[in-house]
Coordinates of C-alpha atoms in Angstrom, one line a residue:
X1 CA -68.4 -111.5 79.9
X2 CA -65.7 -109.2 79.1
X3 CA -64.9 -108.1 82.8
X4 CA -65.1 -111.6 84.5
X5 CA -62.5 -112.7 81.8
X6 CA -60.3 -109.7 82.7
X7 CA -60.4 -110.5 86.2
X8 CA -59.6 -114.0 85.8
X9 CA -57.2 -113.0 83.5
X10 CA -55.7 -110.7 86.0
X11 CA -55.7 -113.3 88.8
X12 CA -54.6 -116.1 86.8
X13 CA -51.4 -114.0 85.2
X14 CA -50.3 -113.1 89.1
X15 CA -51.6 -109.3 88.7
X16 CA -53.8 -109.8 91.9
X17 CA -50.7 -111.2 93.6
X18 CA -49.6 -108.3 96.1
X19 CA -52.6 -106.9 96.9
X20 CA -54.4 -108.3 100.8
X21 CA -57.4 -109.5 100.0
X22 CA -59.6 -107.0 100.9
X23 CA -58.0 -104.3 98.6
X24 CA -59.8 -106.5 95.5
X25 CA -63.1 -105.0 95.7
X26 CA -61.8 -101.6 95.2
X27 CA -59.0 -103.5 92.3
X28 CA -62.0 -105.1 90.6
X29 CA -63.7 -101.7 90.2
X30 CA -61.3 -99.5 89.6
X31 CA -59.5 -102.1 86.7
X32 CA -63.1 -102.1 84.9
X33 CA -63.8 -98.4 85.0
X34 CA -59.8 -98.0 83.7
X35 CA -60.3 -100.2 81.3
X36 CA -63.2 -98.8 79.8
X37 CA -62.1 -95.6 79.7
X38 CA -58.2 -96.2 78.3
X39 CA -58.7 -99.5 76.7
X40 CA -62.4 -100.3 75.9
X41 CA -60.8 -102.4 72.8
X42 CA -60.0 -105.2 74.8
X43 CA -63.3 -105.0 75.9
X44 CA -64.5 -104.8 72.4
X45 CA -62.6 -107.6 71.2
X46 CA -63.4 -109.6 74.5
X47 CA -66.9 -109.7 72.7
X48 CA -66.5 -109.8 69.0
X49 CA -63.9 -112.7 69.0
X50 CA -64.0 -114.2 72.6
X51 CA -60.3 -115.8 72.5
X52 CA -57.6 -114.1 73.4
X53 CA -55.0 -114.1 70.6
X54 CA -51.4 -112.7 71.1
X55 CA -52.4 -109.4 70.2
X56 CA -54.7 -109.2 73.1
X57 CA -52.6 -110.9 75.7
X58 CA -49.7 -108.5 75.4
X59 CA -52.7 -105.2 75.0
X60 CA -54.4 -107.2 78.3
X61 CA -50.5 -107.5 79.8
X62 CA -50.2 -103.7 79.5
X63 CA -53.1 -102.4 80.1
X64 CA -53.0 -104.3 84.0
X65 CA -49.4 -103.6 83.5
X66 CA -50.2 -99.7 83.8
X67 CA -53.1 -99.8 85.9
X68 CA -51.0 -101.4 88.7
X69 CA -49.2 -98.2 88.3
X70 CA -52.7 -96.2 89.8
X71 CA -53.8 -98.9 91.7
X72 CA -50.9 -99.0 94.5
X73 CA -51.1 -95.4 95.4
X74 CA -54.3 -95.9 95.6
X75 CA -53.9 -98.4 99.0
X76 CA -51.2 -96.2 100.6

């Protein structure tokens, strides 16, 4: 559930808009590993609280921005 919420969050917040559909499978796999490695508290909070409060919203936005910086260089 945590991974599904994370990718849906990325999609509904516009993080996927800049990428072609052909790279979204790679994006999703990379994002899941990135969150698990660098922001595991996102998955923990989603599993425990089952709600995105203001604090988690900011953390998820920060994590997705950080991932975007790394991912965009892998598709050139």
